[in-house]
Tab-separated table of C-alpha atoms in Angstrom:
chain	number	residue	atom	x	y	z
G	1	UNK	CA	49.332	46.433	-99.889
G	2	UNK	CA	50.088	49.303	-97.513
G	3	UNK	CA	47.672	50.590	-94.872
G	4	UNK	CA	49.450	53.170	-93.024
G	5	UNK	CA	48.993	57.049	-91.592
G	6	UNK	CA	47.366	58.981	-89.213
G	7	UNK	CA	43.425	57.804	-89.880
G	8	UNK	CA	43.989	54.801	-91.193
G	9	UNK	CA	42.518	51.485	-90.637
G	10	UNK	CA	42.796	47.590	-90.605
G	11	UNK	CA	39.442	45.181	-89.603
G	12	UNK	CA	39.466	41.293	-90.753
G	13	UNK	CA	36.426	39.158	-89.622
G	14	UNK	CA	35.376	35.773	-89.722
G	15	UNK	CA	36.105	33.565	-92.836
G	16	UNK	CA	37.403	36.618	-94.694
G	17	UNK	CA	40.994	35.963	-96.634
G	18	UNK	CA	43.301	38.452	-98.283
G	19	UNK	CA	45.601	36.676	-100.846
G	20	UNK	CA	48.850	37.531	-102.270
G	21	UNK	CA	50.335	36.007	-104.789
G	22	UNK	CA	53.019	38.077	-106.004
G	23	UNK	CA	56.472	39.377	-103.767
G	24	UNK	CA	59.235	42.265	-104.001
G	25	UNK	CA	57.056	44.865	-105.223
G	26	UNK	CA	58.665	47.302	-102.619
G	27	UNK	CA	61.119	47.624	-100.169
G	28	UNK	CA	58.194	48.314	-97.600
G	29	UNK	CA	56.868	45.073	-97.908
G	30	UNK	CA	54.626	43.359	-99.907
G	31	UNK	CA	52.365	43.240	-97.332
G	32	UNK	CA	52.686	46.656	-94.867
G	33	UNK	CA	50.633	47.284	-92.181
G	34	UNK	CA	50.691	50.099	-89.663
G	35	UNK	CA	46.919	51.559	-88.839
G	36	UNK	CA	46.262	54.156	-86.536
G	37	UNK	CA	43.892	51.439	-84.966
G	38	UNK	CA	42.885	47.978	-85.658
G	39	UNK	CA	40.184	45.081	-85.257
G	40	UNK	CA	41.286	41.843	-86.073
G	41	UNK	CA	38.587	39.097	-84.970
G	42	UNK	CA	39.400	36.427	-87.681
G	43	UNK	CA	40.441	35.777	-90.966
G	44	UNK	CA	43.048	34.451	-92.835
G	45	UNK	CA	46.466	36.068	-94.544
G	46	UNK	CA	47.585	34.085	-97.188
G	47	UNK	CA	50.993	34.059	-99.540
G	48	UNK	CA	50.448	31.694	-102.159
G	49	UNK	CA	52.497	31.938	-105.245
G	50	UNK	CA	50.519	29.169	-107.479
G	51	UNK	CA	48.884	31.814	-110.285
G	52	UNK	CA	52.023	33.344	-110.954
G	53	UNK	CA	53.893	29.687	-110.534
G	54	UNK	CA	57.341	30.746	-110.111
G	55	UNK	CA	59.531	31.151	-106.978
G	56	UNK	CA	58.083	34.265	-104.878
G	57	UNK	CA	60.182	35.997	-101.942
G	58	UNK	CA	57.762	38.082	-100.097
G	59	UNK	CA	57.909	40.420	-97.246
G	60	UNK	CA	55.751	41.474	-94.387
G	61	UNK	CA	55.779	43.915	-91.758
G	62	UNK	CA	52.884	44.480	-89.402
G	63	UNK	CA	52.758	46.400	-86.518
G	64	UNK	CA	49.861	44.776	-85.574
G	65	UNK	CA	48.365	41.103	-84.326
G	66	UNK	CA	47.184	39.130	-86.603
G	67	UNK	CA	44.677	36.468	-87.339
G	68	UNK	CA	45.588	33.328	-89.651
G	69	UNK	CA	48.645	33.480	-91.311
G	70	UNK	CA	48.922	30.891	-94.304
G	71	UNK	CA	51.888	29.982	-96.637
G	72	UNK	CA	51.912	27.998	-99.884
G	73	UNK	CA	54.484	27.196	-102.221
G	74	UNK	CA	53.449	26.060	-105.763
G	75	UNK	CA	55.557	23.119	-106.298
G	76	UNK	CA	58.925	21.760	-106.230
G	77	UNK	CA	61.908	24.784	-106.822
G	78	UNK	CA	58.644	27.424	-106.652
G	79	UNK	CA	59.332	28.533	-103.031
G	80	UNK	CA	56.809	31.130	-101.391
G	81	UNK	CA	59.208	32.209	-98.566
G	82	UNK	CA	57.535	34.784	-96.436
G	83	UNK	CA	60.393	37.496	-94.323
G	84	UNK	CA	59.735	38.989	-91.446
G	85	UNK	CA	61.102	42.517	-91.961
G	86	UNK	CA	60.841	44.739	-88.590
G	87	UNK	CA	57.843	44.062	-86.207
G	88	UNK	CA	57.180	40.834	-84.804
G	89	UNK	CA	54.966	38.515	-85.330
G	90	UNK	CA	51.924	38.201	-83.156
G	91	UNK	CA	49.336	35.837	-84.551
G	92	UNK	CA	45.461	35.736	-82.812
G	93	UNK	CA	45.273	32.378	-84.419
G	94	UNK	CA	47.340	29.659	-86.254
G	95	UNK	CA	49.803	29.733	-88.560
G	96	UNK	CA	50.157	27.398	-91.667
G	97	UNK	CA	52.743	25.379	-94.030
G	98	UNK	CA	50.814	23.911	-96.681
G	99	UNK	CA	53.783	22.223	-98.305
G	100	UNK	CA	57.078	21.838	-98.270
G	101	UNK	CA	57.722	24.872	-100.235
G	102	UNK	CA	56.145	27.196	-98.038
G	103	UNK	CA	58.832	29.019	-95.924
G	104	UNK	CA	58.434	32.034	-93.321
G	105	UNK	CA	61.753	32.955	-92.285
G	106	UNK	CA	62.133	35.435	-89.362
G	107	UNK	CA	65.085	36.673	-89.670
G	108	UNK	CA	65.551	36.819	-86.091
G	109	UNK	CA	62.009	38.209	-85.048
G	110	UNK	CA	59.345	36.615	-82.237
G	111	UNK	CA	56.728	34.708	-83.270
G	112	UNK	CA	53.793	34.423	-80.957
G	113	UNK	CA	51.122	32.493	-81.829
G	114	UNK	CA	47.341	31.454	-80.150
G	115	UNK	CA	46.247	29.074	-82.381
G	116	UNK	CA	48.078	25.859	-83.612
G	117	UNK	CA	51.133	25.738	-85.825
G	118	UNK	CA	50.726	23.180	-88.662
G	119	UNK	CA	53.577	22.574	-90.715
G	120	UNK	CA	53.117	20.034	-93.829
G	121	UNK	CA	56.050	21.366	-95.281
G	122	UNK	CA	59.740	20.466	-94.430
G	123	UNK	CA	61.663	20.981	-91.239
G	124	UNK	CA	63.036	24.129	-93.237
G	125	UNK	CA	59.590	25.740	-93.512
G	126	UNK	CA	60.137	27.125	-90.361
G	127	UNK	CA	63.474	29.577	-90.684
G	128	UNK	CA	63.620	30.713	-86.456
G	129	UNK	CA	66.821	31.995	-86.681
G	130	UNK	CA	67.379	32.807	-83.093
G	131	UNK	CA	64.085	34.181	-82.317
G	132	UNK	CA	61.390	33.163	-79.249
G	133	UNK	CA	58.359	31.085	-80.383
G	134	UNK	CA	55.379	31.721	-78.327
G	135	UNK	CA	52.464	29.825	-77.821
G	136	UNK	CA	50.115	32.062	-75.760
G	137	UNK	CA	46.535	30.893	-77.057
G	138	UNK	CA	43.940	28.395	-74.756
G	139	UNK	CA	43.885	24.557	-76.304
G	140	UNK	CA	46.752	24.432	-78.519
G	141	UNK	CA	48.427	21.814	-80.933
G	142	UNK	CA	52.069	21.603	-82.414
G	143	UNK	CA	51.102	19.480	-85.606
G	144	UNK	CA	51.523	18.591	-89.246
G	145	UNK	CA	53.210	16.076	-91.818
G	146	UNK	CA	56.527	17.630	-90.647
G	147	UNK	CA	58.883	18.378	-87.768
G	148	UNK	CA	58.756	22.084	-86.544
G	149	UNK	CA	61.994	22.831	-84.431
G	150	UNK	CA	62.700	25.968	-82.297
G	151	UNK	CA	65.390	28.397	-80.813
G	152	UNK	CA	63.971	29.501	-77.703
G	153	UNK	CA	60.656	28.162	-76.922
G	154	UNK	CA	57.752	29.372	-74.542
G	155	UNK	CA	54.549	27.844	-73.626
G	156	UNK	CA	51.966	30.435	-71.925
G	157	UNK	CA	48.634	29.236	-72.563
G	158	UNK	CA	45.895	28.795	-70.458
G	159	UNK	CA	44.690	25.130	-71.092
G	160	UNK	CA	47.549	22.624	-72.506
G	161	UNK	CA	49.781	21.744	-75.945
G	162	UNK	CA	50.162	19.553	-77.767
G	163	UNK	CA	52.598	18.269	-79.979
G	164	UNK	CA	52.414	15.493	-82.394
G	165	UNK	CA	55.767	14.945	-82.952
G	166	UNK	CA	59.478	14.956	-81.690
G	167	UNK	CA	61.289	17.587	-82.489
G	168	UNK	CA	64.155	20.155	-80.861
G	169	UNK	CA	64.315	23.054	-79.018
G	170	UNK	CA	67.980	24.902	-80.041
G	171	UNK	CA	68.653	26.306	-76.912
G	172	UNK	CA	66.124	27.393	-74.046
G	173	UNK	CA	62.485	26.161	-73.044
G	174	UNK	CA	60.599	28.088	-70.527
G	175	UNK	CA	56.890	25.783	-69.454
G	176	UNK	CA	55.370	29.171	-68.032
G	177	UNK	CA	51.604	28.124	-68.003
G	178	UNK	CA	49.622	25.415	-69.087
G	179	UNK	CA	49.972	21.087	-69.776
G	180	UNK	CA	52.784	20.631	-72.547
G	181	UNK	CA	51.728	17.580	-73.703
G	182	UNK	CA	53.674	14.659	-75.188
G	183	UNK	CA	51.360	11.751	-75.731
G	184	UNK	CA	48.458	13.464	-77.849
G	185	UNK	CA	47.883	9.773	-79.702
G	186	UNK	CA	49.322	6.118	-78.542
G	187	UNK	CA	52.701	7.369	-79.296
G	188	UNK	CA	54.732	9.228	-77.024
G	189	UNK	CA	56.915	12.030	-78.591
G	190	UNK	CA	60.187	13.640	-77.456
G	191	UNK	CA	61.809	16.808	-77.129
G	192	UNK	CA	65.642	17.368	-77.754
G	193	UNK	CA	66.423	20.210	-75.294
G	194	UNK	CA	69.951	21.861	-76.055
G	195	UNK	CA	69.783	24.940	-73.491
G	196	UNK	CA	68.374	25.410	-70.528
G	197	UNK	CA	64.754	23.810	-68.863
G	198	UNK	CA	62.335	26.213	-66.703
G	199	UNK	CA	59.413	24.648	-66.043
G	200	UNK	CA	57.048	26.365	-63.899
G	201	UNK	CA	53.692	24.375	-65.606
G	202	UNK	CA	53.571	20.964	-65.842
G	203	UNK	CA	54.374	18.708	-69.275
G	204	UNK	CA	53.168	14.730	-69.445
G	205	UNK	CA	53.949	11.693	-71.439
G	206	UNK	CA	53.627	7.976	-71.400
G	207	UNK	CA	56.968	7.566	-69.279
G	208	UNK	CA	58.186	5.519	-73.017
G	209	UNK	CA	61.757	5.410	-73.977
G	210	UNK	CA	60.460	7.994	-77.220
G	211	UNK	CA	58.798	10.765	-74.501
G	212	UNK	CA	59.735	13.422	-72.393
G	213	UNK	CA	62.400	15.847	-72.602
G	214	UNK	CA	65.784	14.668	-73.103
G	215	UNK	CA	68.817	17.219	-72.307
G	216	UNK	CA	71.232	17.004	-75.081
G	217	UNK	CA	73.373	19.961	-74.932
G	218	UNK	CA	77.133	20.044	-75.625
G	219	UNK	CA	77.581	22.250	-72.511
G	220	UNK	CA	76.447	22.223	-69.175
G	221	UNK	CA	72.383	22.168	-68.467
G	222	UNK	CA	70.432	24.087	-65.949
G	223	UNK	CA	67.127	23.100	-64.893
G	224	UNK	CA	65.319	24.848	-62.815
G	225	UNK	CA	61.147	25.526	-61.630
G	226	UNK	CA	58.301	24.021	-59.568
G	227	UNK	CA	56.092	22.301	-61.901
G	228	UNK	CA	55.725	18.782	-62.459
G	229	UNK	CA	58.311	16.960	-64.513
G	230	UNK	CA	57.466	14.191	-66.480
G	231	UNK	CA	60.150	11.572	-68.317
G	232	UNK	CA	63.517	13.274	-67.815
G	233	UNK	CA	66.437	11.663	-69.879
G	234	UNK	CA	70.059	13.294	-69.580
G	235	UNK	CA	71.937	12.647	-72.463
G	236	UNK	CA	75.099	15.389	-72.114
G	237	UNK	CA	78.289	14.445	-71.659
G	238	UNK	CA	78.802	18.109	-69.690
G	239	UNK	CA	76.180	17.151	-67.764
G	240	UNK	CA	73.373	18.959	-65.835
G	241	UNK	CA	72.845	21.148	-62.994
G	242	UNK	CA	69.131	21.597	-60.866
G	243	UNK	CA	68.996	25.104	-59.182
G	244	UNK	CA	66.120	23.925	-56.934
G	245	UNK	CA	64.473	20.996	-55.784
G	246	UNK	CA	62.074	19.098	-58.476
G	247	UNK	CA	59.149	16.499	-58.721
G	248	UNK	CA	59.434	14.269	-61.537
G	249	UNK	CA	56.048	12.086	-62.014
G	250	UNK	CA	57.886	9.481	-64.126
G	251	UNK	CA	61.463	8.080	-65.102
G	252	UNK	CA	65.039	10.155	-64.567
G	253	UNK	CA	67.125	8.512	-67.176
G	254	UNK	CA	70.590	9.064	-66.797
G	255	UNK	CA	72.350	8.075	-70.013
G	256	UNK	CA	75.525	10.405	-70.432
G	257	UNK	CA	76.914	12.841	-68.135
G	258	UNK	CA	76.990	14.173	-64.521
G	259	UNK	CA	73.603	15.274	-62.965
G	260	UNK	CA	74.288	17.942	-60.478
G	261	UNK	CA	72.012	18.390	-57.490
């Protein structure tokens, strides 16, 4: 599907969904989308490979934001891996692993998204590569049957999220705006931080042994900002360096290495 050209045009609504089922039809992209204008509101994008039920490798390229983008795989060895091919991609609301052989790999690309990212596929569902992850949107979550890890990860919303799991951030994490939270449920949940900490927002948790952020680089850590710290473990042997002073509302837990201040 290609919508592209001088006059062209791209509108999804509502509860409106645009399936497609079947990938490398064209070098384009299975799924091409540069309109002269655009009015995305709602809806939902969908790559489900179940009819055809074989392995599908599509590709996408929109030049656009984007609603709901949804991925499903039709059973075990029938991947639907979705590729990012040049643009970005900037998602309006959430994105979706249905299984655990739904993939969207991004070769590299930024993902932004401003609804929730549910992944109740694998920890491979999500291929970052060494791209930014986003999450720009009001009241957001971080959920799913699965863990979701990142390269570089950015939280810019307006109201808080949330994440219902532990899982790792592969090198930086910037808290721009917004409440990361950590506790969601009873159980507190804890981020593996291998780069650097700015935190400029705030992020909570129940002050457990299984919360907060734990720096657990190989080399040495920088943390820097003026939010409000929660739980802060350091677990590097290279240790960690503060470039300013910090608060931190609950424990500093020095387990391995040299913290710099």
């Amino acid at each position: 599907l290609e919508i592209v050209n001088a006059g062209s045009d791209f509108n999804m609504s509502g509860s409106s969904t645009l399936t497609i089922v079947r990938g490398s039809g064209t070098t384009f992209g299975d799924l091409y989308l540069r309109p002269t204008s655009s009015n995305i509101t709602g809806g939902t994008i969908v790559f489900n490979n179940t009819v055809p039920n074989v392995t599908q490798t599509f590709s996408m390229d929109a030049n656009v934001s984007l609603y709901n983008l949804t991925i499903t795989g039709a059973g075990a060895a029938k991947n639907a891996t979705l590729g990012l091919s040049i643009n970005p991609l900037v998602l309006k609301g959430s994105l979706t692993f249905t299984n655990a052989n739904s993939i969207l790999n991004a070769n590299n690309l930024n993902v932004t998204i401003a609804g929730n990212l549910t992944n109740n596929g694998a920890a491979a569902s999500y291929l970052y590569g060494t791209n930014t992850t986003t999450f720009n949107g009001v009241n957001q979550s971080i959920n799913g049957s699965a863990v979701t890890n990142f390269y570089d990860m950015v939280m810019s919303c307006s109201g808080s999220l949330s994440a219902y799991s532990s899982f790792t951030v592969n090198r930086n994490l910037s808290l721009n705006t917004g409440t990361l939270i950590l506790y969601p449920v009873a159980t507190d949940y804890k981020i593996t931080l291998l780069g650097n900490l700015v935190n400029n927002s705030s992020y909570i948790d129940n002050n457990t042994s299984g919360g907060g952020i734990m720096l657990g680089g190989t080399t040495q850590q920088q943390i820097s900002g003026t939010g409000a710290f929660g739980r802060l473990e350091l677990n590097n042997a290279a240790g960690a360096i503060t470039l300013n002073d910090i608060s931190l509302q609950n424990d500093l837990v020095l387990t391995t290495g040299i913290l710099t201040i």
